[in-house]
Amino acid sequence: MAGELGSRGKPSKVELLKEASDYLRGQLPEELAEPGASISEDAASILKFHGSYQQDDRDERLKRKREGLDKAYSFMVRIRIPGGRITAAQYLVCDDLARRFGNGSLRITTRQEFQLHGVLKQDLKPTIRTINEALLSTLAACGDVERNVLACPAPIKDALHDQLQTDAHRFAAHCAPRSSSYWELWLDGERVEIPDLPPPGPSLVPTPGDDPVEPIYGKAYLPRKFKTAFSFPDDNCTDVYANDLGYLAVVEAGRIVGYNVIAGGGLGTTPSAAKTFPALAVPVGYVERDRILHVGEAILKIFRDFGNRSDRKRARLKYVIYDWGADAFRAKVGEYLGAMLEPSRPMPELEVHDHLGWHDQGDGRLWLGLPVDCGRIRDESRLRLLSGLRAFFERYGTPARLTCQQSILLIDLDPAWRGDIERWLEEYGIATVEQISTVRRWSMACPALPTCGLAVTEAERAFPGLMAQLEAELSALGLADERLTVRMTGCPNGCARPYNCDIGLVGRSAAKTEDGGNQPGTYTIYLGGRAHGDRLTRLYQDYVPFDQIGETLRPLLARFRDERLDRESFGDFCDRLGLGSERGVTAEAASQTLPPNS
Ligand code: SRM
Ligand code: SF4
């Protein structure tokens, strides 16, 4: 049972490390100051809380090993951007850093942030300092804490969109770690206040064990990462069901009055360990707008107190809820808050928008949503996206928004600029949404090789080849206009969310070229989710070689064309046919009621 699974086992090594780190210091200050290209594994674990991962160039690993050389180390730096909102000046700083200290590219993540890759150890401090000077942060972009808080980035000028962004920012500020180690380490103790992320206020749901420095987290922080998203039910562009905590706006008379709270989403899984599975969030209840911080804090603290601290594979909120049952979890939330939440309110039917193309903001200005393949902003032959966006922000100085589909929205545009902007797109070879296929528009891939230390095989680098296969199949079948969400990852961790879309492709085994280089290996095909993100995929076929993905899907796509019901999507069709085997947990499965062990 969950309580027993929770905090009672022997704490894992990472737990001991966090607890002994003196609020996220550990050996980090000393090791960063030492010469050498890398830091120890222990220091790297603490570095994650500061927003950076130690990585190495996996394309170089074998060659360097043969030559007796150490790995080619560098660091990934993740920039925390709640709700995906950035100014032109901030964009330009990120661009500078990518050129000066990174690998010449910026990457928009599936959680509305930027990542820099390839930063060398000696450049970490100037990089993170510069990010803070631009009034952005990397604090808690990674690590066992509340991660970047998501909100619909559409710059629609109505009360609703404004309220949703405001609430996401309030929540992000409230949950930020409070230890001063971040400022000591990167800014010589000088704290930078970020205007829309004020310093966190006092704890709102005091519990007996609250720590004086970190009242929400405690000395050992959370058992694992924790993710929160705010969303509209009729525009679930933040994929709220994949989050540990989700707030779905309840709207009355054009204003958000409160939220239906959902909890326990999470996609990471280890195929060989049946104790792990992807899960979608389940309903918890309704909360008025002015109590969202209280409810969120209570849920974070339940995870802090009952999450599994001995087995990191099973240390996500979804497992607490699964082990206890959803009713018992709701009761525990009521206990922490001193009152049960009201039942969830009715909501409109779920929909999703990608916000690409030209749109009217409602204030006389326009926004232009640009697709970015795998979120990678770089210059590559005719497509000069890095240089193009730099020129754009230097010229217009208007802000931008990042989406959870790895794309960018250029906002607050004067309609009179449209002709010039269209010429600018052509000059830099930047494709608009009308110029790419529908399948590409709705697809994503994670970074995988060569930077990700956990990748089994390729994803981002295999993406163009995957698109070519699918575009050919879909065109041949007359399905080119079908909205198909295809998401590819280099391993089962699920970073591009392959477990709740139409077609998920998950890296299964590696493949090497004759000279030992990396190439796309085999993939597991998952089917039957949908663009709305509220249904899990099922495992359809395992170990499919990369170049056979298109032909494996061909017969099924043909059947879909011939046998689909009116307005049925491919995912709905696969679900109706019951294709594949279950590999996840739904709201129904989690609704058993076992008492939490308190
Ligand atoms: Fe992720 C680990 C990249 C979104 C589940 N993820 C990683 C690491 C840091 C690899 C590592 O631990 O060494 C990857 C860095 C690769 C690189 O070179 O950049 C990585 N994850 C990403 C990004 C960049 C993928 C992308 O295509 O954009 C996304 C960054 C989001 C952000 O800005 O914070 C990213 N990761 C996700 C998501 C999707 C989401 O949150 O909406 C998930 C699934 C949801 C979830 O959390 O369950 C996800 N990432 C994981 C997991 C599995 C966690 C689990 O519970 O098992 C890992 C592995 C881990 O934590 O040990 C992981
Ligand atoms: Fe790396 Fe796997 Fe995440 Fe892809 S899904 S970024 S390979 S951890």
XYZ file of C-alpha atoms and ligand atoms in Angstrom:
669
model
C 0.000 0.000 0.000
C 1.082 3.486 -0.798
C 1.851 4.880 2.613
C 4.170 1.942 3.192
C 5.675 2.349 -0.245
C 5.963 6.047 0.377
C 8.401 7.344 2.896
C 9.128 4.153 4.829
C 11.752 2.311 2.698
C 15.510 2.883 2.884
C 16.105 6.303 1.322
C 17.820 6.236 -2.065
C 21.308 7.672 -2.568
C 19.855 10.814 -4.136
C 17.694 11.387 -1.051
C 20.740 11.297 1.231
C 22.592 13.581 -1.124
C 19.816 16.198 -1.217
C 19.385 16.123 2.543
C 23.121 16.608 3.106
C 23.443 19.299 0.425
C 22.666 22.207 2.764
C 19.800 23.395 0.595
C 21.293 22.630 -2.816
C 24.939 23.483 -2.259
C 26.704 20.162 -1.709
C 30.140 20.020 -3.368
C 28.945 22.166 -6.234
C 30.716 25.445 -5.363
C 34.079 23.695 -4.922
C 33.748 21.444 -7.960
C 32.662 24.255 -10.260
C 35.715 26.238 -9.210
C 38.105 23.342 -9.936
C 39.776 22.976 -13.335
C 38.569 20.157 -15.594
C 35.658 19.696 -17.943
C 33.297 17.765 -15.670
C 31.930 17.509 -12.143
C 31.217 14.426 -10.020
C 27.936 12.531 -10.332
C 26.887 13.773 -6.875
C 27.522 17.414 -7.746
C 25.720 16.899 -11.075
C 22.639 15.666 -9.185
C 22.507 18.910 -7.213
C 23.272 20.996 -10.299
C 19.943 19.866 -11.801
C 18.051 21.965 -9.245
C 19.956 24.975 -10.574
C 18.692 24.223 -14.081
C 21.560 22.386 -15.711
C 22.485 18.814 -16.712
C 25.950 17.466 -17.253
C 26.021 15.705 -20.643
C 28.568 14.421 -23.124
C 28.660 14.192 -26.901
C 27.459 10.646 -27.466
C 28.540 10.703 -31.109
C 32.098 11.066 -29.844
C 31.952 8.506 -27.024
C 33.202 5.425 -28.835
C 35.912 7.214 -30.777
C 37.220 8.974 -27.687
C 37.166 5.755 -25.686
C 39.217 4.020 -28.368
C 41.674 6.908 -28.261
C 41.844 6.677 -24.472
C 40.222 10.078 -24.049
C 37.668 11.129 -21.460
C 34.094 11.861 -22.623
C 33.460 15.184 -24.399
C 31.614 16.844 -21.520
C 29.371 19.868 -21.732
C 26.235 21.134 -20.005
C 22.627 21.644 -21.011
C 21.119 24.788 -19.485
C 17.335 25.031 -19.208
C 15.776 28.476 -18.951
C 12.618 28.664 -16.875
C 9.856 30.533 -18.720
C 6.465 30.208 -16.962
C 3.615 30.370 -19.482
C 6.249 30.647 -22.255
C 6.329 34.478 -22.089
C 9.490 36.296 -23.150
C 10.413 39.773 -24.299
C 12.452 40.608 -27.416
C 15.399 41.629 -25.220
C 15.264 38.312 -23.386
C 15.103 36.421 -26.667
C 18.184 38.262 -27.900
C 20.099 37.382 -24.739
C 19.232 33.693 -25.206
C 20.370 33.946 -28.836
C 23.664 35.577 -27.767
C 24.293 32.832 -25.226
C 23.538 30.092 -27.754
C 26.153 31.563 -30.095
C 28.728 32.522 -27.476
C 28.605 29.616 -25.030
C 26.266 27.027 -26.575
C 26.310 24.945 -29.740
C 24.835 27.694 -31.912
C 21.236 26.575 -31.457
C 18.368 27.317 -29.110
C 15.765 24.665 -28.446
C 12.136 25.261 -27.524
C 11.064 22.451 -25.219
C 7.760 20.627 -24.860
C 7.260 22.663 -21.660
C 7.569 26.167 -23.123
C 11.196 26.722 -22.127
C 14.485 27.271 -23.918
C 17.406 24.910 -23.646
C 21.006 25.676 -24.497
C 23.211 22.699 -25.292
C 26.987 22.373 -25.329
C 27.886 24.902 -22.596
C 31.348 24.206 -21.162
C 31.924 24.020 -17.431
C 33.880 27.276 -17.242
C 31.073 29.061 -19.102
C 28.248 27.916 -16.828
C 28.560 30.809 -14.414
C 28.619 33.606 -17.027
C 25.746 31.879 -18.850
C 23.492 31.601 -15.799
C 24.457 35.066 -14.553
C 23.570 36.591 -17.927
C 20.236 34.756 -17.974
C 19.404 36.270 -14.577
C 20.524 39.725 -15.650
C 17.971 39.395 -18.465
C 15.358 38.760 -15.744
C 14.994 35.105 -16.567
C 16.065 32.216 -14.366
C 17.201 28.617 -14.481
C 16.295 27.912 -10.849
C 14.148 24.769 -10.588
C 13.962 24.274 -14.346
C 15.165 20.735 -13.496
C 15.417 18.751 -10.227
C 13.008 17.343 -7.638
C 10.831 20.442 -7.402
C 7.922 22.129 -9.140
C 9.081 22.549 -12.751
C 8.151 25.194 -15.300
C 4.460 26.006 -14.881
C 2.565 25.817 -18.168
C -0.203 28.085 -19.423
C -1.857 28.683 -22.776
C 0.492 31.100 -24.581
C -2.052 32.517 -27.060
C -1.867 36.336 -26.716
C -5.629 36.695 -27.048
C -6.525 39.952 -25.329
C -9.450 38.893 -23.203
C -9.860 38.490 -19.465
C -9.622 34.702 -19.671
C -6.181 34.429 -21.210
C -4.845 37.116 -18.950
C -6.236 35.419 -15.852
C -4.818 32.026 -16.831
C -1.316 33.459 -17.349
C -1.541 35.445 -14.105
C -2.562 32.370 -12.133
C 0.242 30.265 -13.658
C 2.789 32.952 -12.742
C 1.437 33.260 -9.188
C 1.695 29.527 -8.795
C 5.219 29.399 -10.243
C 6.376 32.144 -7.870
C 4.766 30.493 -4.857
C 6.473 27.163 -5.537
C 9.968 28.454 -6.324
C 12.650 27.088 -3.972
C 13.570 29.627 -1.280
C 17.160 28.617 -0.469
C 19.701 31.359 -1.186
C 22.187 28.855 -2.649
C 21.203 29.734 -6.219
C 22.130 33.381 -5.857
C 25.294 32.598 -3.915
C 26.494 30.218 -6.563
C 25.712 32.085 -9.751
C 25.311 35.748 -8.764
C 27.773 36.159 -5.900
C 24.875 36.461 -3.477
C 23.093 39.233 -5.344
C 19.415 38.287 -5.688
C 17.714 39.321 -8.919
C 13.994 39.970 -8.601
C 12.012 38.918 -11.635
C 9.038 41.277 -12.010
C 6.322 38.765 -12.809
C 7.753 36.187 -10.419
C 7.751 37.918 -7.029
C 9.582 36.358 -4.072
C 7.423 33.578 -2.642
C 5.212 34.474 0.313
C 4.622 32.381 3.442
C 3.433 28.819 3.387
C -0.361 28.684 3.011
C -1.015 25.152 4.209
C 1.255 24.850 7.259
C 1.991 21.285 8.317
C 3.837 20.178 11.469
C 7.020 19.103 9.632
C 7.472 22.324 7.608
C 11.107 23.341 7.268
C 12.006 26.969 8.141
C 14.056 27.527 4.970
C 12.004 25.497 2.516
C 8.482 25.298 3.980
C 6.989 23.633 0.905
C 9.824 21.279 0.099
C 11.864 20.561 3.194
C 15.565 19.764 3.297
C 15.289 16.781 0.939
C 12.996 18.599 -1.497
C 10.446 16.430 -3.326
C 10.916 12.712 -3.973
C 11.066 13.514 -7.703
C 10.081 16.126 -10.312
C 6.608 17.660 -10.135
C 4.850 19.304 -13.082
C 1.904 21.669 -13.233
C -0.142 23.032 -16.136
C -3.000 25.503 -16.462
C -5.367 24.978 -19.354
C -8.694 25.765 -20.946
C -10.751 22.650 -21.596
C -11.599 23.910 -25.080
C -7.914 24.595 -25.778
C -5.775 22.009 -24.063
C -2.575 23.217 -25.715
C -0.593 22.595 -22.523
C -1.474 18.871 -22.515
C -2.725 19.208 -18.967
C -3.526 15.512 -18.388
C 0.171 14.600 -18.693
C 1.006 16.703 -15.607
C 1.258 15.829 -11.925
C -1.132 18.702 -11.265
C -3.520 20.377 -13.660
C -5.893 23.305 -13.417
C -8.700 23.318 -16.005
C -10.378 26.717 -16.142
C -14.060 26.961 -15.250
C -15.476 29.988 -17.036
C -18.589 32.010 -16.229
C -19.613 35.196 -18.030
C -16.256 35.547 -19.784
C -14.144 35.180 -16.648
C -12.330 32.321 -14.916
C -14.137 31.741 -11.617
C -12.176 28.701 -10.556
C -10.572 25.496 -11.743
C -11.282 21.800 -11.929
C -8.174 20.322 -10.357
C -6.730 17.091 -11.752
C -3.695 15.195 -10.450
C -1.392 12.259 -11.091
C -0.433 12.584 -14.746
C 3.044 11.455 -15.742
C 4.417 9.590 -18.731
C 7.813 8.160 -17.831
C 7.984 4.382 -17.846
C 10.472 1.523 -17.902
C 9.070 -1.169 -20.220
C 10.801 -3.979 -18.316
C 9.391 -2.852 -14.947
C 5.657 -3.535 -14.647
C 5.561 -1.324 -11.544
C 6.014 1.710 -13.837
C 3.467 3.026 -16.323
C 2.289 6.210 -17.998
C -0.824 7.731 -16.447
C -3.184 10.590 -17.121
C -4.329 12.899 -14.358
C -7.579 12.086 -12.546
C -10.183 14.550 -11.205
C -9.659 15.850 -7.667
C -12.363 18.522 -7.365
C -13.180 22.173 -7.950
C -11.388 25.148 -6.410
C -12.215 28.864 -6.463
C -9.586 31.021 -8.120
C -8.360 32.562 -4.873
C -7.532 29.132 -3.388
C -5.386 27.676 -6.165
C -2.132 28.209 -4.278
C -3.555 26.473 -1.206
C -4.686 23.417 -3.163
C -1.451 23.209 -5.146
C 0.652 23.528 -2.017
C -1.377 20.823 -0.271
C -0.876 18.430 -3.193
C 2.842 19.202 -3.390
C 3.119 18.510 0.331
C 1.241 15.218 0.054
C 3.767 14.203 -2.578
C 6.592 15.446 -0.348
C 5.290 13.422 2.595
C 4.093 10.226 0.869
C 6.022 9.991 -2.422
C 8.426 7.095 -2.686
C 11.885 8.116 -1.482
C 13.525 4.725 -1.834
C 12.800 3.806 -5.456
C 13.153 6.707 -7.894
C 11.506 4.699 -10.652
C 8.319 4.810 -8.637
C 8.653 8.286 -7.184
C 5.940 10.255 -8.960
C 2.585 11.444 -7.666
C 0.806 9.089 -10.101
C 2.023 6.083 -8.106
C 0.778 7.528 -4.814
C -2.651 7.998 -6.376
C -2.629 4.593 -8.023
C -1.611 2.829 -4.822
C -4.074 4.675 -2.603
C -6.935 5.023 -5.075
C -8.312 8.352 -6.242
C -10.934 8.628 -3.457
C -8.375 8.173 -0.720
C -6.134 10.732 -2.394
C -9.008 13.243 -2.517
C -9.631 12.589 1.184
C -5.985 13.302 1.935
C -6.148 16.578 -0.002
C -9.203 17.481 2.125
C -7.275 16.591 5.279
C -4.314 18.838 4.351
C -6.657 21.700 3.438
C -9.009 21.246 6.392
C -12.006 20.741 4.058
C -12.875 18.537 1.119
C -12.848 20.150 -2.324
C -16.199 20.619 -4.043
C -16.929 18.121 -6.834
C -15.574 19.056 -10.270
C -17.791 21.384 -12.306
C -19.095 20.565 -15.806
C -16.756 21.667 -18.583
C -17.093 22.141 -22.350
C -15.857 19.410 -24.629
C -12.082 19.115 -24.826
C -10.309 20.694 -27.841
C -6.795 21.729 -28.699
C -5.293 24.512 -30.829
C -1.689 24.959 -31.878
C -1.970 28.744 -32.356
C 0.049 28.657 -35.585
C -0.481 31.063 -38.481
C -1.747 34.668 -38.476
C -4.362 35.615 -35.876
C -6.081 38.696 -34.583
C -5.270 39.268 -30.888
C -8.460 41.226 -30.289
C -6.683 44.527 -29.571
C -6.009 45.578 -33.154
C -2.692 43.705 -33.212
C -1.819 40.361 -34.793
C 0.205 37.349 -33.817
C 2.053 34.939 -36.087
C 2.614 31.387 -34.866
C 5.598 29.753 -36.555
C 6.201 26.000 -36.573
C 9.729 25.010 -35.511
C 10.746 21.418 -36.301
C 11.511 19.754 -32.936
C 11.792 23.238 -31.431
C 15.340 23.603 -32.789
C 16.207 27.199 -33.692
C 19.367 27.181 -35.789
C 20.738 28.084 -39.203
C 20.824 25.175 -41.591
C 21.414 25.693 -45.317
C 18.450 27.679 -46.727
C 16.492 27.752 -43.452
C 18.180 30.415 -41.329
C 15.847 30.470 -38.356
C 18.431 31.568 -35.773
C 19.602 34.528 -37.827
C 16.071 35.253 -38.977
C 14.584 35.460 -35.494
C 17.510 37.562 -34.311
C 16.900 40.023 -37.163
C 13.175 40.000 -36.391
C 13.520 40.830 -32.687
C 16.188 43.455 -33.346
C 13.932 45.163 -35.848
C 10.502 44.959 -34.200
C 11.312 44.615 -30.481
C 7.985 42.878 -29.836
C 7.606 39.978 -27.371
C 7.126 36.281 -28.083
C 5.541 33.214 -26.567
C 6.763 29.625 -26.608
C 4.253 26.801 -26.944
C 4.165 23.268 -25.550
C 4.318 22.015 -29.152
C 7.856 23.423 -29.513
C 6.808 26.409 -31.627
C 7.069 30.187 -31.287
C 4.398 32.886 -31.449
C 5.497 36.371 -32.566
C 3.022 38.650 -30.852
C 1.798 42.263 -30.666
C 2.381 42.815 -34.393
C 1.067 45.904 -36.131
C -1.111 44.798 -39.101
C 0.803 47.324 -41.232
C 3.979 45.206 -40.783
C 2.458 42.082 -42.342
C 3.896 42.576 -45.854
C 7.380 43.209 -44.493
C 7.142 40.205 -42.193
C 6.116 37.999 -45.102
C 9.179 39.206 -47.027
C 11.343 38.543 -43.963
C 10.035 34.932 -43.821
C 11.023 34.418 -47.446
C 14.425 36.018 -47.027
C 15.372 33.612 -44.225
C 13.652 30.534 -45.734
C 11.265 30.250 -42.769
C 8.209 28.105 -43.544
C 4.781 29.163 -42.346
C 2.199 26.670 -41.202
C 0.542 26.766 -44.637
C 3.803 25.590 -46.231
C 4.300 22.448 -44.157
C 2.302 19.214 -44.162
C -0.486 18.712 -41.639
C 1.294 15.743 -40.087
C 4.476 17.786 -39.567
C 2.416 20.584 -38.045
C 1.090 18.283 -35.323
C 4.258 16.271 -34.632
C 7.159 16.536 -32.214
C 10.372 14.736 -31.294
C 12.638 14.943 -28.248
C 16.391 15.805 -28.524
C 17.676 12.240 -27.888
C 21.157 11.683 -29.422
C 23.747 13.083 -29.213
C 23.043 15.141 -26.073
C 20.601 13.119 -23.984
C 22.357 10.705 -21.663
C 19.282 8.446 -21.500
C 18.588 8.082 -25.225
C 18.464 4.547 -26.575
C 18.332 5.775 -30.151
C 17.637 8.791 -32.377
C 14.579 11.069 -32.296
C 15.166 14.714 -33.347
C 17.739 13.741 -35.970
C 15.467 10.970 -37.288
C 12.455 13.296 -37.411
C 12.943 14.549 -41.010
C 13.186 10.935 -42.232
C 10.113 9.971 -40.241
C 8.146 12.864 -41.685
C 9.228 11.907 -45.215
C 7.906 8.356 -44.668
C 4.601 9.495 -43.200
C 4.033 12.325 -45.657
C 4.470 9.852 -48.531
C 2.086 7.283 -47.009
C -0.571 9.840 -46.119
C -0.472 11.525 -49.530
C -0.686 8.185 -51.345
C -3.778 7.333 -49.285
C -5.421 10.730 -49.739
C -5.052 11.464 -46.000
C -2.650 14.405 -46.254
C -5.084 16.786 -44.526
C -5.694 14.559 -41.512
C -4.790 16.028 -38.112
C -2.420 13.339 -36.844
C -0.364 13.900 -33.720
C 2.859 11.923 -34.128
C 5.406 12.065 -31.340
C 8.790 10.429 -31.312
C 11.193 9.858 -28.446
C 14.599 8.244 -28.240
C 13.657 6.244 -25.122
C 10.598 5.344 -23.047
C 10.812 8.390 -20.738
C 8.192 10.169 -22.814
C 9.647 13.697 -23.156
C 7.711 14.470 -26.365
C 4.577 12.895 -24.828
C 4.210 9.841 -27.094
C 1.727 8.102 -24.784
C -1.343 10.285 -25.312
C -1.253 11.188 -29.030
C -2.451 9.457 -32.221
C 0.867 7.742 -33.029
C 3.680 7.436 -30.497
C 7.106 6.190 -31.577
C 9.368 5.252 -28.709
C 13.032 4.352 -29.160
C 13.518 0.649 -28.399
C 16.991 -0.402 -29.532
C 20.086 1.296 -30.879
C 21.743 0.889 -34.259
C 25.261 1.754 -35.361
C 26.794 2.526 -38.712
C 29.782 0.485 -39.836
C 32.205 3.041 -38.461
C 30.462 3.034 -35.062
C 28.303 6.132 -35.599
C 24.719 6.421 -34.362
C 21.746 5.848 -36.633
C 18.030 5.302 -35.974
C 17.412 1.876 -34.462
C 14.066 0.235 -33.708
C 10.936 1.783 -32.221
C 7.825 0.720 -30.362
C 4.668 1.959 -32.070
C 1.902 3.148 -29.770
C -1.548 3.989 -31.140
C -4.941 5.187 -30.036
C -4.432 8.398 -28.056
C -5.658 11.672 -29.508
C -4.650 15.290 -30.063
C -6.704 16.339 -27.025
C -4.302 14.444 -24.748
C -6.944 12.766 -22.583
C -6.518 9.174 -23.720
C -3.474 6.925 -23.431
C -1.995 5.103 -26.380
C -1.711 1.314 -26.466
C 1.318 -0.691 -27.520
C 0.746 -1.788 -31.126
C 4.062 -3.182 -32.358
C 7.493 -3.512 -30.806
C 10.998 -3.366 -32.302
C 9.958 -1.815 -35.631
C 13.043 -0.791 -37.645
C 13.033 2.930 -38.361
C 12.772 2.628 -42.133
C 9.764 0.295 -41.798
C 7.583 2.609 -39.716
C 5.677 3.991 -42.719
C 5.011 0.606 -44.280
C 3.995 -0.873 -40.915
C 1.359 1.808 -40.501
C 0.211 1.713 -44.157
C -2.443 -1.077 -43.894
C -3.909 0.511 -40.793
C -4.060 3.961 -42.356
C -5.760 2.414 -45.404
C -8.352 0.733 -43.177
C -8.862 4.029 -41.389
C -9.547 5.770 -44.691
C -12.058 3.102 -45.715
C -13.766 2.262 -42.428
C -13.654 5.408 -40.316
C -16.854 6.779 -38.852
C -17.925 10.351 -39.490
C -15.308 12.810 -38.132
C -13.402 9.996 -36.430
C -9.700 10.707 -35.944
C -7.021 8.067 -36.499
C -6.516 7.763 -32.747
C -10.267 7.337 -32.175
C -10.361 4.706 -34.886
C -7.478 2.704 -33.370
C -9.115 3.028 -29.977
C -12.490 1.809 -31.303
C -10.781 -1.189 -32.868
C -9.080 -1.885 -29.543
C -5.707 -2.192 -31.238
C -2.687 -2.915 -29.098
C -2.286 -3.728 -25.440
C -2.841 -1.578 -22.380
C 0.253 0.108 -20.952
C -1.071 2.754 -18.679
C -3.559 3.762 -16.082
C -6.801 5.628 -16.611
C -9.042 7.510 -14.244
C -11.248 4.439 -13.876
C -8.351 2.186 -12.927
C -7.213 4.640 -10.297
C -10.654 5.004 -8.756
C -10.305 2.026 -6.424
C -10.367 3.178 -2.816
C -7.607 2.092 -0.514
C -7.045 4.129 2.647
C -3.799 6.103 2.654
C -1.470 5.114 5.408
C -0.921 8.299 7.323
Fe 12.225 14.956 -20.224
C 14.701 13.331 -18.582
C 14.458 16.420 -22.221
C 9.823 17.061 -21.257
C 9.838 12.859 -18.912
N 14.256 14.935 -20.318
C 15.094 14.234 -19.522
C 16.552 14.640 -19.774
C 16.906 15.725 -18.824
C 17.576 13.485 -19.741
C 18.256 13.166 -18.453
O 17.610 13.023 -17.403
O 19.477 12.993 -18.497
C 16.415 15.137 -21.228
C 17.452 16.167 -21.696
C 17.789 15.894 -23.120
C 18.552 16.958 -23.799
O 19.631 16.663 -24.343
O 18.102 18.092 -23.848
C 14.960 15.556 -21.267
N 12.186 16.520 -21.411
C 13.183 16.913 -22.246
C 12.715 17.981 -23.221
C 13.800 18.983 -23.579
C 12.161 17.281 -24.469
C 11.733 18.169 -25.601
O 11.635 17.621 -26.691
O 11.454 19.337 -25.448
C 11.532 18.534 -22.414
C 11.937 19.623 -21.469
C 10.746 20.197 -20.785
C 11.069 21.382 -19.925
O 11.262 22.464 -20.474
O 11.075 21.210 -18.718
C 11.120 17.301 -21.618
N 10.204 15.008 -20.036
C 9.381 15.901 -20.640
C 8.023 15.452 -20.589
C 6.823 16.147 -21.220
C 6.142 17.123 -20.314
O 6.564 17.337 -19.179
O 5.144 17.666 -20.749
C 8.038 14.242 -19.915
C 6.810 13.316 -19.664
C 5.963 13.798 -18.536
C 6.493 13.306 -17.233
O 7.268 14.018 -16.595
O 6.164 12.180 -16.848
C 9.410 13.964 -19.565
N 12.267 13.390 -18.909
C 11.180 12.626 -18.562
C 11.642 11.519 -17.760
C 10.750 10.413 -17.138
C 10.266 10.810 -15.791
C 9.608 9.678 -15.054
O 8.709 9.916 -14.258
O 10.000 8.524 -15.230
C 13.045 11.640 -17.669
C 14.001 10.711 -16.919
C 14.189 11.093 -15.518
O 13.636 12.051 -15.000
O 14.934 10.336 -14.863
C 13.397 12.829 -18.410
Fe 16.166 11.713 -23.654
Fe 14.393 9.785 -23.565
Fe 13.679 12.264 -22.921
Fe 14.168 11.675 -25.414
S 12.534 10.785 -24.173
S 14.981 13.467 -24.300
S 15.775 10.189 -25.262
S 15.103 11.031 -21.796
